[in-house]
Structures are given as C-alpha cells and as structure tokens.
C-alpha cells in the first residue's frame, strides 16, 4: 500500500518526467538527450515540448524542442513552417548529427524523424 501512497504524494512534474523517460526509452537505438555529443551522429526520442516558426528569408524555419526526461534538444527544419504529425504533446524520434547552436544548445539540422506511439 505504501507504493500507491507514494505515487499519490509525488510531485506531478516527477510523475510526468518518469512517463516521458519510459516512452522515450522504448525507441530502439535512441540515446538519452543528456548523453548527446556534438558532431556525433545519433538518434534521440522525446516529447515535443515547444514549436517555433521563424519566417525569415521568405522560406521559414521550424524549431521543435523535445524533452526525454533527461534533457532538452532542438530539431530545426529549414524551409518548413509545418510538418504533418509533429505537434506539441506528440512523441517523435530524430536521427542526425547535432551541432552547437547560437545559444550554446545542441541542434539537429534537417534530421530524419519518426512519430513515436505514446501508449
């Protein structure tokens, strides 16, 4: 009975982080975001936490920030304002080579992506 009581009293953020980690870890070959290294091809999965459209230069750029429970990482698609199926609250995996972005964060540029089932 103590396990049930513990889950009822845990902070919601902790429970959500556990859920995100569990779903992200089901993707074969995906590495935790916290273990990413710049300029090394890899695959990561996570919950789409934020999407930002930058319409500069008439072509646009779509930035998608993902959370896998260990950290955050961006994927950036040039020339795209929208990608069907990618929305806040969905899980995706991306594969590519992350670089260090303008704000010292890791960014995947035009990566391969795949939608991940969340249940």
PDB file of C-alpha atoms in Angstrom, residues 15 26-28 41 44 47 62 66 72 75 78 85 90 99 105 114:
ATOM      1  CA  UNK A  15       5.497  11.607 -12.470  1.00  0.00           C
ATOM      2  CA  UNK A  26      11.025   2.375 -25.999  1.00  0.00           C
ATOM      3  CA  UNK A  27      12.537   3.730 -29.227  1.00  0.00           C
ATOM      4  CA  UNK A  28      15.134   1.267 -30.479  1.00  0.00           C
ATOM      5  CA  UNK A  41      25.513  11.024 -35.457  1.00  0.00           C
ATOM      6  CA  UNK A  44      17.055  10.575 -29.756  1.00  0.00           C
ATOM      7  CA  UNK A  47       8.047  14.625 -26.172  1.00  0.00           C
ATOM      8  CA  UNK A  62      10.625  25.240 -37.874  1.00  0.00           C
ATOM      9  CA  UNK A  66      11.974  17.810 -27.384  1.00  0.00           C
ATOM     10  CA  UNK A  72      16.082  19.145 -23.974  1.00  0.00           C
ATOM     11  CA  UNK A  75      15.479  19.910 -34.202  1.00  0.00           C
ATOM     12  CA  UNK A  78      14.811  24.836 -42.919  1.00  0.00           C
ATOM     13  CA  UNK A  85       2.054  14.829 -37.402  1.00  0.00           C
ATOM     14  CA  UNK A  90       3.430  14.205 -29.532  1.00  0.00           C
ATOM     15  CA  UNK A  99      25.693  20.837 -33.728  1.00  0.00           C
ATOM     16  CA  UNK A 105      22.355  24.394 -27.207  1.00  0.00           C
ATOM     17  CA  UNK A 114       9.668   9.379 -36.988  1.00  0.00           C
TER      18      UNK A 114
END
